[in-house]
């Protein structure tokens, strides 16, 4: 380990100094401790999990020239500050025995891409390819939970569920956590749909969506696979020793993404009680897939890879080997290991068909 990582917290030593050597100890002691640390210092605590008011309404039609059925699902919730709805869209393959596994994209790019009938060339959400491989393709807009701007947490789920009686606490939930909360509400629906195998659902996100997908999948163990595409700072990449975007950059440009406490670590990454390898480790023993792009130095591909390496000992507790490789790979040479996948794609910060094809290959091997 390089000296720039000298202050890295050991994922396998509890706050009380006990070394974790078994999966039981991890599950009972260290995992809950780490979840708590992330809630307190990074994402913030949600005031509610599944609200009692949650309802689902569905409408289905044929799509993709008969290759798919498209289901539109409105997932609606109410709180003291009003009502919100997640507009989930699912394309099911028609030629495949149900229930089917599913890829869920937490979309950050706008709903015009979310209709393959209108935009068949969407590289970032190639629903036709996903469906042709026997998976359901589902998508929702993270802005349904919270629009991506700094409005003092007035709109979205914060406005709906937060108490207005007192000043907002420094550990209150922020936007990333709202988006992740939405993925869990989608999972609440998926568990009720008999066409879907809710035990084989992969949650996927790109960039800021990749940061949110990681937290969603880390915290909600119902997701069988978690995919972080080019998620960089406060996503897969380690905060310590990172090049490109740093905490001070992200917290200044996007003050609404993380909680108030996270700001105290600007330029003080060494003082963080966690680092992102511990977030990746929370996915164990489920499937983890991390990607980087060769020209994405703002995200820091080597740091994303190193973080995966440092998460591996947690997978080892569950007898999973992980990537089983120590060397940073060449571009376009995917590493599909035991429970962990990683690839470095040639090119820019983006989510493209190359990435999706690798996710599907990995899921074919491990989630079937
Ligand atoms: C960048 C931001 C990154 C990443 C990206 C995105 O401007 O600095 O952390 O999240 O946006 O979401 O596209």
Coordinates of C-alpha atoms and ligand atoms in Angstrom, one line a residue:
X1 CA 0.0 0.0 0.0
X2 CA 1.4 3.4 -0.9
X3 CA 2.1 6.0 1.8
X4 CA -0.7 8.2 0.5
X5 CA -3.1 5.6 1.9
X6 CA -1.4 5.4 5.3
X7 CA -4.5 6.7 7.0
X8 CA -6.9 4.3 5.2
X9 CA -9.3 2.7 7.7
X10 CA -9.0 -1.1 7.9
X11 CA -12.3 -2.5 6.7
X12 CA -11.7 -5.6 8.8
X13 CA -11.1 -3.9 12.2
X14 CA -14.0 -2.8 14.2
X15 CA -14.2 0.6 15.9
X16 CA -13.5 -1.3 19.2
X17 CA -10.3 -2.7 17.6
X18 CA -11.5 -6.2 17.1
X19 CA -10.2 -8.0 13.9
X20 CA -12.9 -9.5 11.7
X21 CA -12.0 -13.0 10.5
X22 CA -15.3 -14.6 9.7
X23 CA -18.3 -13.7 7.6
X24 CA -20.5 -14.0 10.7
X25 CA -18.5 -11.4 12.5
X26 CA -18.7 -9.2 9.4
X27 CA -22.4 -9.5 9.1
X28 CA -23.2 -9.1 12.8
X29 CA -20.6 -6.5 13.8
X30 CA -18.6 -4.7 11.2
X31 CA -21.1 -4.4 8.4
X32 CA -23.7 -2.5 10.5
X33 CA -20.9 -0.3 11.9
X34 CA -19.8 0.7 8.4
X35 CA -23.4 1.3 7.2
X36 CA -23.8 3.6 10.2
X37 CA -20.5 5.5 9.5
X38 CA -21.6 6.1 5.9
X39 CA -25.1 7.3 7.0
X40 CA -23.6 9.7 9.5
X41 CA -20.6 11.1 7.6
X42 CA -21.6 10.9 3.9
X43 CA -25.2 10.2 2.9
X44 CA -27.5 11.1 5.8
X45 CA -30.2 9.1 7.4
X46 CA -33.6 8.7 5.6
X47 CA -36.5 9.6 7.9
X48 CA -38.5 6.7 6.5
X49 CA -37.8 3.4 4.8
X50 CA -40.9 2.0 3.0
X51 CA -43.7 4.4 3.7
X52 CA -47.1 2.9 4.6
X53 CA -48.6 5.0 1.9
X54 CA -46.7 3.3 -0.9
X55 CA -48.9 2.2 -3.8
X56 CA -48.3 0.8 -7.3
X57 CA -50.4 1.2 -10.4
X58 CA -49.4 -0.5 -13.7
X59 CA -50.3 -0.3 -17.4
X60 CA -48.9 -2.7 -20.0
X61 CA -48.7 -2.7 -23.8
X62 CA -46.8 -4.5 -26.5
X63 CA -43.4 -3.0 -27.5
X64 CA -40.3 -3.6 -29.6
X65 CA -42.3 -5.1 -32.4
X66 CA -43.6 -7.8 -30.2
X67 CA -40.2 -8.7 -28.6
X68 CA -41.2 -7.1 -25.4
X69 CA -44.0 -6.1 -23.2
X70 CA -43.7 -2.6 -21.8
X71 CA -45.0 -2.0 -18.3
X72 CA -45.4 1.5 -16.9
X73 CA -45.5 1.5 -13.2
X74 CA -46.3 4.5 -11.0
X75 CA -44.9 4.1 -7.6
X76 CA -46.5 6.7 -5.4
X77 CA -45.8 7.8 -1.8
X78 CA -47.2 10.4 0.5
X79 CA -45.7 12.2 3.4
X80 CA -46.5 15.3 5.5
X81 CA -45.2 17.6 2.8
X82 CA -47.1 16.1 -0.2
X83 CA -47.1 13.3 -2.7
X84 CA -44.4 11.9 -5.0
X85 CA -44.3 9.4 -7.8
X86 CA -41.5 7.3 -9.4
X87 CA -42.3 6.6 -13.0
X88 CA -40.8 3.2 -13.6
X89 CA -40.6 1.7 -17.1
X90 CA -40.0 -2.0 -17.6
X91 CA -39.5 -3.9 -20.9
X92 CA -40.0 -7.6 -20.4
X93 CA -38.7 -10.1 -23.1
X94 CA -41.8 -11.9 -24.4
X95 CA -40.0 -15.1 -25.7
X96 CA -38.5 -16.1 -22.3
X97 CA -39.9 -18.1 -19.4
X98 CA -40.9 -15.9 -16.5
X99 CA -39.7 -14.9 -13.9
X100 CA -36.8 -13.0 -15.6
X101 CA -33.8 -11.3 -14.1
X102 CA -33.7 -7.6 -14.5
X103 CA -31.3 -4.6 -15.0
X104 CA -32.5 -1.4 -13.3
X105 CA -30.9 1.8 -14.5
X106 CA -31.0 4.8 -12.2
X107 CA -31.1 7.3 -15.0
X108 CA -29.6 10.8 -14.7
X109 CA -30.0 11.9 -18.3
X110 CA -33.7 12.6 -18.9
X111 CA -36.7 10.7 -19.9
X112 CA -36.5 11.2 -23.6
X113 CA -34.0 8.4 -23.6
X114 CA -36.3 6.2 -21.6
X115 CA -38.4 5.1 -24.5
X116 CA -36.6 2.8 -26.9
X117 CA -39.5 3.2 -29.3
X118 CA -38.4 6.8 -29.8
X119 CA -34.7 6.5 -29.4
X120 CA -33.5 3.1 -30.6
X121 CA -29.9 4.3 -30.6
X122 CA -29.5 5.0 -26.9
X123 CA -26.1 3.7 -26.1
X124 CA -26.6 4.5 -22.4
X125 CA -29.7 2.4 -22.1
X126 CA -29.7 -0.2 -24.9
X127 CA -33.0 -1.7 -23.8
X128 CA -33.3 -3.8 -27.0
X129 CA -30.0 -5.5 -26.3
X130 CA -30.8 -6.2 -22.7
X131 CA -34.2 -7.7 -23.6
X132 CA -32.7 -9.7 -26.5
X133 CA -30.4 -11.4 -23.9
X134 CA -33.3 -12.5 -21.8
X135 CA -33.3 -9.8 -19.1
X136 CA -36.0 -7.3 -18.3
X137 CA -34.8 -3.7 -18.8
X138 CA -36.1 -1.2 -16.3
X139 CA -35.4 2.5 -15.9
X140 CA -36.4 5.4 -13.7
X141 CA -35.4 9.0 -13.5
X142 CA -33.6 9.9 -10.3
X143 CA -35.1 13.4 -10.6
X144 CA -38.5 11.8 -9.7
X145 CA -37.0 11.5 -6.2
X146 CA -35.1 14.8 -6.1
X147 CA -34.3 17.2 -8.9
X148 CA -30.5 17.6 -9.2
X149 CA -30.1 21.1 -7.9
X150 CA -29.3 22.8 -4.7
X151 CA -32.6 24.2 -3.5
X152 CA -32.1 23.8 0.2
X153 CA -33.9 20.4 0.2
X154 CA -37.3 22.0 -0.5
X155 CA -38.5 19.8 -3.3
X156 CA -38.5 16.1 -4.0
X157 CA -38.7 13.5 -1.2
X158 CA -37.0 15.9 1.3
X159 CA -39.9 18.3 1.0
X160 CA -42.3 15.4 1.3
X161 CA -40.9 13.6 4.3
X162 CA -38.6 16.0 6.2
X163 CA -39.6 17.7 9.4
X164 CA -39.8 21.5 9.1
X165 CA -39.9 22.1 12.8
X166 CA -36.1 22.4 13.3
X167 CA -33.0 23.4 11.5
X168 CA -31.8 20.7 9.1
X169 CA -29.4 18.4 11.0
X170 CA -25.9 17.8 9.5
X171 CA -26.6 14.1 9.2
X172 CA -30.0 14.5 7.4
X173 CA -30.3 12.7 4.1
X174 CA -29.2 14.5 1.0
X175 CA -29.8 13.9 -2.8
X176 CA -27.7 10.8 -3.3
X177 CA -29.5 9.2 -0.5
X178 CA -32.9 10.2 -1.9
X179 CA -32.0 8.6 -5.2
X180 CA -30.9 5.4 -3.5
X181 CA -34.1 5.4 -1.5
X182 CA -36.0 5.5 -4.8
X183 CA -34.2 2.4 -6.0
X184 CA -35.3 0.6 -2.9
X185 CA -38.9 1.7 -3.5
X186 CA -38.6 0.3 -7.0
X187 CA -37.4 -3.0 -5.5
X188 CA -40.5 -2.9 -3.2
X189 CA -42.5 -3.0 -6.4
X190 CA -40.3 -5.6 -8.2
X191 CA -40.9 -8.0 -5.3
X192 CA -44.6 -7.9 -6.1
X193 CA -44.3 -8.6 -9.8
X194 CA -44.4 -12.3 -10.6
X195 CA -42.8 -11.8 -14.0
X196 CA -39.6 -10.7 -12.3
X197 CA -37.1 -12.7 -10.3
X198 CA -36.5 -10.1 -7.6
X199 CA -33.6 -12.2 -6.3
X200 CA -31.8 -11.5 -9.6
X201 CA -31.9 -7.7 -9.9
X202 CA -28.9 -5.6 -10.9
X203 CA -28.9 -1.9 -10.0
X204 CA -26.9 0.2 -12.4
X205 CA -25.8 3.8 -12.5
X206 CA -23.4 6.0 -14.4
X207 CA -21.4 8.8 -12.9
X208 CA -23.5 10.6 -10.3
X209 CA -26.0 7.8 -10.9
X210 CA -23.2 5.3 -10.3
X211 CA -22.5 6.9 -6.9
X212 CA -26.2 6.5 -6.0
X213 CA -26.4 2.9 -7.4
X214 CA -23.5 2.0 -5.1
X215 CA -25.1 3.4 -2.0
X216 CA -28.5 1.8 -3.0
X217 CA -26.9 -1.6 -3.5
X218 CA -24.6 -1.4 -0.6
X219 CA -27.4 -0.5 1.8
X220 CA -30.3 -2.6 0.4
X221 CA -29.2 -6.2 0.3
X222 CA -32.1 -7.2 -1.9
X223 CA -30.1 -6.2 -5.0
X224 CA -28.2 -9.2 -6.3
X225 CA -25.7 -7.2 -8.4
X226 CA -24.5 -3.6 -8.1
X227 CA -22.9 -1.8 -11.1
X228 CA -21.0 1.4 -10.8
X229 CA -20.0 3.0 -14.1
X230 CA -17.4 5.7 -14.0
X231 CA -18.6 6.8 -10.6
X232 CA -15.3 8.4 -9.5
X233 CA -15.2 10.7 -6.5
X234 CA -17.4 9.6 -3.7
X235 CA -18.4 6.6 -5.8
X236 CA -16.0 3.7 -6.4
X237 CA -12.8 5.8 -6.2
X238 CA -10.9 6.1 -2.9
X239 CA -11.1 9.6 -1.4
X240 CA -7.5 9.3 0.0
X241 CA -4.8 9.9 -2.6
X242 CA -7.2 10.5 -5.4
X243 CA -6.3 12.6 -8.4
X244 CA -8.9 14.6 -10.4
X245 CA -12.0 15.5 -8.5
X246 CA -11.6 15.8 -4.8
X247 CA -14.1 16.1 -1.9
X248 CA -13.8 19.9 -1.9
X249 CA -14.6 20.0 -5.6
X250 CA -17.7 17.8 -5.3
X251 CA -19.0 19.4 -2.1
X252 CA -18.6 22.9 -3.6
X253 CA -20.1 22.2 -7.1
X254 CA -22.8 19.8 -5.8
X255 CA -23.5 20.8 -2.1
X256 CA -26.8 18.9 -2.2
X257 CA -25.4 15.5 -3.1
X258 CA -24.0 14.5 0.4
X259 CA -24.9 15.5 3.9
X260 CA -23.7 18.4 6.0
X261 CA -21.1 16.3 7.9
X262 CA -19.3 15.3 4.6
X263 CA -18.3 19.0 4.1
X264 CA -16.0 18.9 7.1
X265 CA -13.7 16.5 5.2
X266 CA -13.0 19.0 2.4
X267 CA -9.1 18.9 2.0
X268 CA -9.1 16.6 5.0
X269 CA -9.7 13.2 3.3
X270 CA -7.3 11.6 5.7
X271 CA -9.7 12.2 8.6
X272 CA -12.7 10.4 7.0
X273 CA -13.8 7.5 9.2
X274 CA -14.5 5.5 6.0
X275 CA -13.2 5.2 2.5
X276 CA -14.9 4.0 -0.6
X277 CA -13.5 0.4 -0.5
X278 CA -15.6 -0.1 2.5
X279 CA -18.7 0.9 0.5
X280 CA -17.8 -1.6 -2.2
X281 CA -17.2 -4.2 0.5
X282 CA -20.8 -3.7 1.7
X283 CA -21.9 -5.4 -1.5
X284 CA -20.2 -8.7 -0.5
X285 CA -21.1 -11.5 -1.0
X286 CA -23.3 -10.3 -3.7
X287 CA -22.1 -9.3 -7.2
X288 CA -20.1 -6.1 -7.7
X289 CA -19.1 -4.6 -11.0
X290 CA -17.0 -1.4 -11.3
X291 CA -15.9 0.3 -14.5
X292 CA -13.6 3.1 -15.5
X293 CA -12.8 4.9 -18.8
X294 CA -9.3 5.5 -19.9
X295 CA -9.8 9.2 -20.5
X296 CA -11.7 9.8 -17.3
X297 CA -8.9 11.2 -15.2
X298 CA -11.4 13.4 -13.3
X299 CA -12.8 10.1 -11.9
X300 CA -9.3 8.5 -11.5
X301 CA -9.5 5.0 -13.0
X302 CA -6.5 3.7 -11.0
X303 CA -8.1 4.8 -7.7
X304 CA -11.4 3.0 -8.7
X305 CA -9.4 -0.2 -9.4
X306 CA -7.4 0.1 -6.2
X307 CA -10.6 0.5 -4.2
X308 CA -11.9 -2.8 -5.7
X309 CA -8.6 -4.4 -4.7
X310 CA -9.0 -3.2 -1.2
X311 CA -12.6 -4.4 -1.0
X312 CA -11.6 -7.9 -2.0
X313 CA -10.6 -9.1 1.6
X314 CA -14.3 -8.7 2.5
X315 CA -15.3 -11.0 -0.3
X316 CA -12.7 -13.4 0.8
X317 CA -14.6 -13.8 4.1
X318 CA -17.4 -15.3 2.1
X319 CA -15.0 -17.7 0.2
X320 CA -15.2 -15.6 -2.9
X321 CA -11.9 -14.9 -4.6
X322 CA -12.8 -11.6 -6.2
X323 CA -10.9 -10.4 -9.2
X324 CA -7.9 -12.5 -8.4
X325 CA -5.6 -10.1 -10.2
X326 CA -3.3 -7.4 -8.7
X327 CA -2.3 -5.5 -11.8
X328 CA -4.2 -2.5 -13.2
X329 CA -5.5 -4.0 -16.5
X330 CA -5.0 -2.8 -20.1
X331 CA -8.0 -1.0 -21.6
X332 CA -10.7 -3.2 -23.1
X333 CA -9.4 -6.3 -21.2
X334 CA -12.3 -7.0 -18.8
X335 CA -11.6 -8.8 -15.6
X336 CA -14.5 -11.0 -14.7
X337 CA -13.6 -12.7 -11.4
X338 CA -15.4 -14.5 -8.7
X339 CA -18.3 -12.1 -7.6
X340 CA -16.4 -9.1 -8.8
X341 CA -16.0 -7.6 -12.3
X342 CA -14.0 -4.7 -13.5
X343 CA -13.2 -3.1 -16.8
X344 CA -11.3 -0.1 -18.1
X345 CA -12.9 1.0 -21.4
X346 CA -11.0 3.0 -24.0
X347 CA -12.6 6.4 -24.2
X348 CA -14.3 9.1 -22.3
X349 CA -16.5 9.4 -19.3
X350 CA -19.7 7.8 -20.5
X351 CA -22.0 4.7 -20.4
X352 CA -22.1 2.9 -23.7
X353 CA -23.0 -0.4 -25.3
X354 CA -19.5 -1.8 -24.6
X355 CA -20.2 -1.4 -20.9
X356 CA -23.6 -2.9 -21.0
X357 CA -22.4 -5.9 -23.0
X358 CA -19.8 -6.6 -20.3
X359 CA -22.4 -6.3 -17.5
X360 CA -24.6 -8.8 -19.3
X361 CA -21.7 -11.2 -19.8
X362 CA -20.9 -11.0 -16.2
X363 CA -24.5 -11.4 -15.1
X364 CA -24.9 -14.4 -17.5
X365 CA -22.1 -16.1 -15.7
X366 CA -23.0 -15.2 -12.2
X367 CA -26.7 -14.2 -11.8
X368 CA -28.3 -17.0 -13.8
Ligands
LIG1 C1 -19.2 15.6 -12.8 C2 -18.9 15.4 -11.4 C3 -18.6 13.9 -11.2 C4 -19.7 13.1 -11.9 C5 -20.2 13.7 -13.1 C6 -21.6 13.2 -13.7 O1 -19.2 17.0 -13.1 O2 -17.8 16.1 -11.0 O3 -18.5 13.6 -9.8 O4 -20.7 12.7 -11.0 O5 -20.4 15.0 -13.0 O6 -22.5 12.8 -12.9 O7 -21.8 13.3 -14.9

